[in-house]
Short mmCIF file of C-alpha atoms in Angstrom, two decimals:
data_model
loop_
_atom_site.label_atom_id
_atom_site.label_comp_id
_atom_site.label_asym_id
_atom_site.label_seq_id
_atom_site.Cartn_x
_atom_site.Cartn_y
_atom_site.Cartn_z
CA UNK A 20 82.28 -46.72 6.33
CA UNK A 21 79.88 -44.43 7.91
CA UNK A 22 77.08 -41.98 7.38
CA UNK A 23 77.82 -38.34 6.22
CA UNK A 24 74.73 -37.16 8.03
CA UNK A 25 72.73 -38.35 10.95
CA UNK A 26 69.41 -39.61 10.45
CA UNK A 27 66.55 -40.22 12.06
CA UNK A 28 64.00 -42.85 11.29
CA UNK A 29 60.35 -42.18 10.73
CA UNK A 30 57.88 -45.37 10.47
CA UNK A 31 54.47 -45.04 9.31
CA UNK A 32 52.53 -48.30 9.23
CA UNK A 33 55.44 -50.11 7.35
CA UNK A 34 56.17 -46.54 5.19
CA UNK A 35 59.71 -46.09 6.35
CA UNK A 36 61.92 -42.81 5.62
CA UNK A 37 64.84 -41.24 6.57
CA UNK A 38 65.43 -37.68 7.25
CA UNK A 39 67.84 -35.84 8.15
CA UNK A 40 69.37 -34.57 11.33
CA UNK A 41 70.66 -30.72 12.60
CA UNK A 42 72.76 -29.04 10.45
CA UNK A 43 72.28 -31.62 7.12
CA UNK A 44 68.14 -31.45 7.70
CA UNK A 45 68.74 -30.23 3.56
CA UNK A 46 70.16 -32.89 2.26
CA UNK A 47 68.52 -35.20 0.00
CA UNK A 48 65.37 -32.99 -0.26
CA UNK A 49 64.61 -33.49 3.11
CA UNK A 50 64.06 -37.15 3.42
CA UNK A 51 64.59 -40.62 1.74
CA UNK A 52 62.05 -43.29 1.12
CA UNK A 53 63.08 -46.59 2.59
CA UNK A 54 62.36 -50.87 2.92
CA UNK A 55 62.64 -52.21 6.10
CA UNK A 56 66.23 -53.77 5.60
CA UNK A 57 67.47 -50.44 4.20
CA UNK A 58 66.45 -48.44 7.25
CA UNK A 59 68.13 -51.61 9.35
CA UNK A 60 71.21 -50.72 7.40
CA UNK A 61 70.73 -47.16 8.39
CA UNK A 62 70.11 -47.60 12.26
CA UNK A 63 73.79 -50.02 12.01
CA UNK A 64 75.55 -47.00 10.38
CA UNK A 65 73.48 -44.51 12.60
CA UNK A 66 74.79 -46.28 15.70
CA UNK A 67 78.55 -47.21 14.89
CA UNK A 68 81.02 -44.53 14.14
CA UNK A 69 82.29 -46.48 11.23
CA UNK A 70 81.61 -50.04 10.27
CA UNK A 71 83.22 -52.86 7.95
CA UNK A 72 80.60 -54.17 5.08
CA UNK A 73 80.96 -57.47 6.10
CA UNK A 74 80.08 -56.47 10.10
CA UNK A 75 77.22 -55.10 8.44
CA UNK A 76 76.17 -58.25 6.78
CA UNK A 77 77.02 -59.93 9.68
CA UNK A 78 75.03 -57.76 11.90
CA UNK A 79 71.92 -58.28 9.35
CA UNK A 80 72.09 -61.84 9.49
CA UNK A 81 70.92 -62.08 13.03
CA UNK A 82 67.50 -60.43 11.83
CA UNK A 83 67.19 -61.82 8.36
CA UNK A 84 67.52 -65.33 9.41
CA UNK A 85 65.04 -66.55 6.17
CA UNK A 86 67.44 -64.70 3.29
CA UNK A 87 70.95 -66.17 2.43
CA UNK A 88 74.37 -64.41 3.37
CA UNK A 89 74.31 -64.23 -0.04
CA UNK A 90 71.35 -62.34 -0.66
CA UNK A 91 72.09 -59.72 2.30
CA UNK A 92 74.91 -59.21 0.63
CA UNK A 93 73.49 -58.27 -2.64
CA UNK A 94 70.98 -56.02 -0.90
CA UNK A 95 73.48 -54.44 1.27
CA UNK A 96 75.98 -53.13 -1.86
CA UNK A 97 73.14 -51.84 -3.65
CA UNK A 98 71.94 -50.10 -0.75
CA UNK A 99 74.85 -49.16 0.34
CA UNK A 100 75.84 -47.86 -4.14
CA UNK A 101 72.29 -45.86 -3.30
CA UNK A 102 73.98 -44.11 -0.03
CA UNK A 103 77.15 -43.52 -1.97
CA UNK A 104 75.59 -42.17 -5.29
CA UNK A 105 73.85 -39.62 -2.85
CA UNK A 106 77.13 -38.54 -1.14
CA UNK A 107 75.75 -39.76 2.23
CA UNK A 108 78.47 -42.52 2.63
CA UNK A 109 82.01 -41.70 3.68
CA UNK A 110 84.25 -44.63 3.53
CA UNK B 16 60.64 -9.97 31.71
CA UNK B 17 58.44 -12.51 33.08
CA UNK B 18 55.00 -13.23 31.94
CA UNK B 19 52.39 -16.12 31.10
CA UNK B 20 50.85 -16.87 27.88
CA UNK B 21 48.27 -19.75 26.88
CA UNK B 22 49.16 -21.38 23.91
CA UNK B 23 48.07 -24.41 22.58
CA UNK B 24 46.15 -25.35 25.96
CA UNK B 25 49.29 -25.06 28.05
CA UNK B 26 50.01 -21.86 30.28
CA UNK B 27 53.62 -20.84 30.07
CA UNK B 28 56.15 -18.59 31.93
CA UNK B 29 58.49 -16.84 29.76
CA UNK B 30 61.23 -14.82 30.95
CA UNK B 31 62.58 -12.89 28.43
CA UNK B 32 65.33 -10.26 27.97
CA UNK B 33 64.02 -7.46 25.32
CA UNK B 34 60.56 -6.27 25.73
CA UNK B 35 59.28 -6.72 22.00
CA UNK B 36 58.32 -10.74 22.84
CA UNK B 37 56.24 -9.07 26.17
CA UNK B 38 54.72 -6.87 23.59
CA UNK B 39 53.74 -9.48 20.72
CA UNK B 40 52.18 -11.72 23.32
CA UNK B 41 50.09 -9.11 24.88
CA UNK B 42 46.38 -10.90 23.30
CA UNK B 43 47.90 -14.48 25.08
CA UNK B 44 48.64 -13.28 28.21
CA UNK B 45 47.09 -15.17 31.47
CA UNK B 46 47.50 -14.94 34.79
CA UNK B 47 46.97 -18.23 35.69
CA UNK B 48 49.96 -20.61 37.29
CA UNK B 49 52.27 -21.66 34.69
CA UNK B 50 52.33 -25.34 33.16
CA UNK B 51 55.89 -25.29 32.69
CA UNK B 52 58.77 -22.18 31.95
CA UNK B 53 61.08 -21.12 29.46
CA UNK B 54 64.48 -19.08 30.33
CA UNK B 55 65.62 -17.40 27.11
CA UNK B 56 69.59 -16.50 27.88
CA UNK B 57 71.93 -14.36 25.31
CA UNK B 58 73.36 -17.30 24.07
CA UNK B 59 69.88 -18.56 22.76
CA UNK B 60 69.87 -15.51 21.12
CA UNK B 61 73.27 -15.81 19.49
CA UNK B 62 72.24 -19.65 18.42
CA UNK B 63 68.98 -17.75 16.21
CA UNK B 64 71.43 -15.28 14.95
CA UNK B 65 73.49 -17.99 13.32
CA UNK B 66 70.78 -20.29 12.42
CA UNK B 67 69.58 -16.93 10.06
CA UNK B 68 72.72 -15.96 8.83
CA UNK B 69 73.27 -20.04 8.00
CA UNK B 70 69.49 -19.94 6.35
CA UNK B 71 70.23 -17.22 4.51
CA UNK B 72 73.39 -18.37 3.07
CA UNK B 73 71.87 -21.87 1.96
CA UNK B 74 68.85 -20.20 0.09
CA UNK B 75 71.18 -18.01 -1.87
CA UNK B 76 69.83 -14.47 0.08
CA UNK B 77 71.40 -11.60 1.41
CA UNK B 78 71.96 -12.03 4.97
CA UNK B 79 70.16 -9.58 7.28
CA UNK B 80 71.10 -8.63 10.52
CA UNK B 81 68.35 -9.14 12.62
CA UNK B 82 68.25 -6.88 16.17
CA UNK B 83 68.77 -8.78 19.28
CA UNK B 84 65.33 -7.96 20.38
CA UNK B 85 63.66 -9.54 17.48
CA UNK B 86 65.79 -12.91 17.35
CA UNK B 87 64.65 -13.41 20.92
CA UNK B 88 61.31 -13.60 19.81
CA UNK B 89 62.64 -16.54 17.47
CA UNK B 90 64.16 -18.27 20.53
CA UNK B 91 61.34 -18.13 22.82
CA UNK B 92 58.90 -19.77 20.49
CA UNK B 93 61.97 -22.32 19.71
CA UNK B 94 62.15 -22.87 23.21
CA UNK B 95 58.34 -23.30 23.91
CA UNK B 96 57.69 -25.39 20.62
CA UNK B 97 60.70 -28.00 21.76
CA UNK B 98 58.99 -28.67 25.10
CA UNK B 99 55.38 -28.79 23.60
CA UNK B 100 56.30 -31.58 21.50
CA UNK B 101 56.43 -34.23 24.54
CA UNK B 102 52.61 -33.05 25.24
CA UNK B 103 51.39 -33.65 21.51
CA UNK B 104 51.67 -30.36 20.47
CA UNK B 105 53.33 -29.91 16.33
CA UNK B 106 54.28 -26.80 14.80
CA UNK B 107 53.77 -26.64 11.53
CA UNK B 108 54.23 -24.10 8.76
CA UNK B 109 51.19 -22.87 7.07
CA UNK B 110 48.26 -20.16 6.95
CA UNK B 111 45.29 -21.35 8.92
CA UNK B 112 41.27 -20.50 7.85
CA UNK B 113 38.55 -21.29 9.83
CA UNK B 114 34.63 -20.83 9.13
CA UNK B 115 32.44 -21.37 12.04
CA UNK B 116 34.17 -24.48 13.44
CA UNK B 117 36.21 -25.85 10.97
CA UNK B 118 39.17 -25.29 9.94
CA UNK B 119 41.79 -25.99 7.26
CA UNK B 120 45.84 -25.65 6.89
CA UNK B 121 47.32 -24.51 3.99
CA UNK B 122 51.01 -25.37 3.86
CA UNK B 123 53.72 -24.99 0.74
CA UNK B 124 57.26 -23.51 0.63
CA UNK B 125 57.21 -20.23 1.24
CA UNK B 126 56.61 -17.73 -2.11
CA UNK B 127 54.00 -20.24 -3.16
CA UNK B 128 50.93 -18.39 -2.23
CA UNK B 129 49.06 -19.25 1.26
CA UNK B 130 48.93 -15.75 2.43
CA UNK B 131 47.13 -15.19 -1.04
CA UNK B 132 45.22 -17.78 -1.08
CA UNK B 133 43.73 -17.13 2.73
CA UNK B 134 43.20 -13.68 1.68
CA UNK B 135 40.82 -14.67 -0.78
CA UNK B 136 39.39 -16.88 1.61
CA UNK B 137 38.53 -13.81 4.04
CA UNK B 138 37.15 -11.52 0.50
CA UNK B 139 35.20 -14.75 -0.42
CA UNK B 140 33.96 -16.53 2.20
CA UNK B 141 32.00 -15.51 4.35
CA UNK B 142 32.76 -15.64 7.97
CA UNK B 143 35.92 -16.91 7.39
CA UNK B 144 38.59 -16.16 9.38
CA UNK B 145 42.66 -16.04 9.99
CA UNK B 146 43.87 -18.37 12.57
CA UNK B 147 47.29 -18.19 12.41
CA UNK B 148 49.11 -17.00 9.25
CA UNK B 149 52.51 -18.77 9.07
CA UNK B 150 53.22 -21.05 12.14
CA UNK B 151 50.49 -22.57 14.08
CA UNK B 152 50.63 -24.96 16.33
CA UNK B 153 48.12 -28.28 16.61
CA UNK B 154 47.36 -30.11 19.15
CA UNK B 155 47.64 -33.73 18.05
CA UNK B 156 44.79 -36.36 18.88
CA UNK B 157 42.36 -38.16 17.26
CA UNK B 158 40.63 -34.39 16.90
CA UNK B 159 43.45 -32.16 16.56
CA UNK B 160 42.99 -28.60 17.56
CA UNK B 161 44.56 -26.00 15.70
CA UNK B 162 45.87 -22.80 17.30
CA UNK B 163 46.26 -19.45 16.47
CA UNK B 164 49.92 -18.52 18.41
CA UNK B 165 51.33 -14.30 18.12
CA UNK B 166 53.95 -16.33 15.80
CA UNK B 167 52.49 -15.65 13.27
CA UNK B 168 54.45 -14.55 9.86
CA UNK B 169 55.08 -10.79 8.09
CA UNK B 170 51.04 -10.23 8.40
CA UNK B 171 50.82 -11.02 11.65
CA UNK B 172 47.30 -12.64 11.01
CA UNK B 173 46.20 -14.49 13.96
CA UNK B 174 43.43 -14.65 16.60
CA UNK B 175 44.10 -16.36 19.95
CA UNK B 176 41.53 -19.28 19.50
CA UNK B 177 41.85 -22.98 18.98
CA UNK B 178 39.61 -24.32 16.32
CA UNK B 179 39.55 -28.39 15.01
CA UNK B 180 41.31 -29.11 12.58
CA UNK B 181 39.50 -30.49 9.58
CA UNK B 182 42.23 -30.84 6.77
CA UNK B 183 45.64 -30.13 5.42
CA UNK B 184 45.97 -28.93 2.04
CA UNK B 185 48.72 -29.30 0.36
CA UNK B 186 48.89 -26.25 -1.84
CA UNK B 187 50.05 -25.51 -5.18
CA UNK B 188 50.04 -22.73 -8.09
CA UNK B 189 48.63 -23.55 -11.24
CA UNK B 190 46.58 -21.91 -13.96
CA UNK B 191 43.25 -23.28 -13.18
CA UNK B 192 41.61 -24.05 -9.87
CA UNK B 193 41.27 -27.72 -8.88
CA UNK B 194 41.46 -29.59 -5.51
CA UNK B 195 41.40 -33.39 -4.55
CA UNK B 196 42.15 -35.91 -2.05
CA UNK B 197 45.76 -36.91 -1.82
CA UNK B 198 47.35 -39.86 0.34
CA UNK B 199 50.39 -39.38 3.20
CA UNK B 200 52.85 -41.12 0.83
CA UNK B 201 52.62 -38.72 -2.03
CA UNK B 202 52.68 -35.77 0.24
CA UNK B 203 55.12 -36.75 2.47
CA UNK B 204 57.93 -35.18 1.68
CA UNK B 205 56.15 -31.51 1.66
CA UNK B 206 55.13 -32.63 5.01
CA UNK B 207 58.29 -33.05 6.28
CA UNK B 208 59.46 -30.43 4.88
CA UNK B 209 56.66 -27.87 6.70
CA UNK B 210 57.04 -29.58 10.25
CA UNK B 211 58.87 -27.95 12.70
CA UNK B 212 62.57 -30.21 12.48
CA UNK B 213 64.62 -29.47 15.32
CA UNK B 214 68.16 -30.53 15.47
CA UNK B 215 68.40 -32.82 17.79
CA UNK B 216 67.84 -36.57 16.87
CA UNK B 217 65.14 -37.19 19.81
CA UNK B 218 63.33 -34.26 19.33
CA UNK B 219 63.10 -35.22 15.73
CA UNK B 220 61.90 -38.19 16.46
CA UNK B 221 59.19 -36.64 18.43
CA UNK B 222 58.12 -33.90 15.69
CA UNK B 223 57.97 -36.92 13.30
CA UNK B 224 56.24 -39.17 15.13
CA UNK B 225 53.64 -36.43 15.60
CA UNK B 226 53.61 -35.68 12.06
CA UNK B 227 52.54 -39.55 11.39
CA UNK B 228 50.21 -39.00 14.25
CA UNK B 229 48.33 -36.24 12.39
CA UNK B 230 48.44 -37.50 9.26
CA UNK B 231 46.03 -40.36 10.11
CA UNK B 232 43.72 -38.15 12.08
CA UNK B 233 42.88 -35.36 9.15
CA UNK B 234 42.17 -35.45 5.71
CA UNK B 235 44.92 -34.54 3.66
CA UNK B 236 44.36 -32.57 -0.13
CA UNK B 237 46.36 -31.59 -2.98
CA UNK B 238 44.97 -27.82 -4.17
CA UNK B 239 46.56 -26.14 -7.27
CA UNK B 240 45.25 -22.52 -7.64
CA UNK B 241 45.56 -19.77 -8.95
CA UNK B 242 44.97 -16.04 -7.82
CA UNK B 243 41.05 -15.53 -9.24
CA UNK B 244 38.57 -14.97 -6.50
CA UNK B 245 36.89 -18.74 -7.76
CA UNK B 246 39.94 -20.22 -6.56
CA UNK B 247 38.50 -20.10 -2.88
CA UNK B 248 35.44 -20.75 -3.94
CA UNK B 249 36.47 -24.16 -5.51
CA UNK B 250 38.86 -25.30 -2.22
CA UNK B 251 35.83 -23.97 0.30
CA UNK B 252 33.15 -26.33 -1.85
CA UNK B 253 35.08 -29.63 -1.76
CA UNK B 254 36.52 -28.84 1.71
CA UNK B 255 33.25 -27.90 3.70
CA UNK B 256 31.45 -30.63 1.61
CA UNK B 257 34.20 -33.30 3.26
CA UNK B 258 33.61 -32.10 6.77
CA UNK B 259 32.59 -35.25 9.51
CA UNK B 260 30.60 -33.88 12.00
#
């Protein structure tokens, strides 16, 4: 899977959004509040050309050394049903 | 064409093709050695002409064909805002007023009323004054400077001056006049929205992280108004009455 849209990553003490690059700087109204794992899952998918949910997990597993596989897991579909519901996720 | 103009601190050589960009610069002209330079070619000129006709199409208007001449003027200022992001420098929509030595950015989508609004600033307030009407630029520190730039909307209202900044109101229509204090989060996405976005990724990154920048150094306000002369009144009160010396 990978992004629809590029995005860059704006961090403002611990305030995190998203917005949106070039031609798709429309798109979801401009910009998208995030957590600090969701814009990790954003940078991955920024940075690959397409990547495999469980390389993501993987990938997010090296940073979130406290959570369970498990629990990345969980975080990562429902981010990931978030991206999708939005149309920014192209499988 | 090849000329210098001060903007935002910085002197800059533009060479241009058309003369109407000479002529809308004339009140920012120097003659002092250039800072840095900006080539416009006819291809920059071709890249404004489908950035309108793609504008256009998105908001649902009738697409204009813009001369040559004035799309240029589009592409220098693209040019010069691009490169004035590395030195702090954020463009920003909005209508700029300044009393004395203060002054205040209004900024909303366009249609909502800052060109009104600043006009009742000037029949209303006195010694208040346009800045810049519709794109200034700021310098970004821990006292940002706002400038007045020839870019400067359909009115053309702008003075070549830099003034402090002393707040960013976020405006709004309404039926009666009231103004408050509002936080970055809940007018972020307005903010956003106003900045200057270019479309590449690391300039982005630079426009936003300047954007962040500023919205820690000024006070930011939420003003919904409507078009009664009291409306000014009310935003000049609470505004003036919030200035730090």
């Amino acid at each position: 899977m990978r992004l629809s849209c590029e995005m860059a990553i704006m961090d403002m003490d611990g305030e995190i959004s998203a917005v949106a690059v070039g031609e798709d700087s429309g798109k979801f109204h401009g910009m998208l509040r995030l957590n600090e794992e969701a814009a990790d899952i954003i940078n991955l998918l920024n940075m690959s050309k397409g990547m495999t949910f469980p390389a993501l997990v993987k990938s997010l597993q090296t940073k979130y050394t406290e959570s369970t596989p498990e629990e990345i897991a969980q975080f990562t579909a429902e981010f990931l049903g978030k991206l999708a519901a939005e149309g920014l996720l192209v499988e | 064409m090849e000329f210098t103009v001060f903007l935002a601190g910085y002197n800059i050589l533009v060479r241009s093709i058309y003369p109407d960009v000479y002529d809308m610069c004339r009140d920012y002209m120097v003659s002092s050695a250039p800072d840095f330079s900006i080539t416009i070619s006819p291809s920059d000129i071709e890249y404004e002409r489908v950035v309108n006709i793609r504008e256009m199409e998105v908001e649902g208007l009738p697409v204009v064909e813009y001369s040559s001449a004035y799309l240029e003027t589009l592409a220098v200022y693209r040019k010069i805002v691009s490169v004035l992001l590395d030195k702090g420098v954020l463009l920003m929509h909005g209508a700029v007023v300044a009393v004395g030595s203060s002054a205040w950015l209004f900024t909303a989508p366009s249609g909502t009323g800052k060109t009104t609004h600043i006009n009742l600033w000037l029949e209303n307030i006195p010694g208040s004054y346009v800045v810049n009407g519709d794109k200034p630029l700021i310098s970004v520190s821990s006292t940002p400077v706002v400038y007045g730039t020839p870019w400067a909307g359909k009115e053309g209202m702008n003075r070549n001056v830099g003034v402090p900044l002393s707040g960013i109101v976020f405006l709004s229509r309404g039926l009666e006049n009231s103004i408050c204090e509002a936080t970055m989060s809940s007018v972020l996405p307005t903010f956003i929205q106003q900045c200057y976005r270019p479309r590449d990724k690391k300039l982005l990154e630079k426009s936003l992280a300047l954007v962040s920048r500023l919205g820690k150094a000024v006070p930011l306000y939420r003003l919904s108004c409507n078009m009664d002369p009291s409306a000014a009144h009310v935003a000049y009160e609470f505004l003036s009455g919030d200035v730090h010396e």
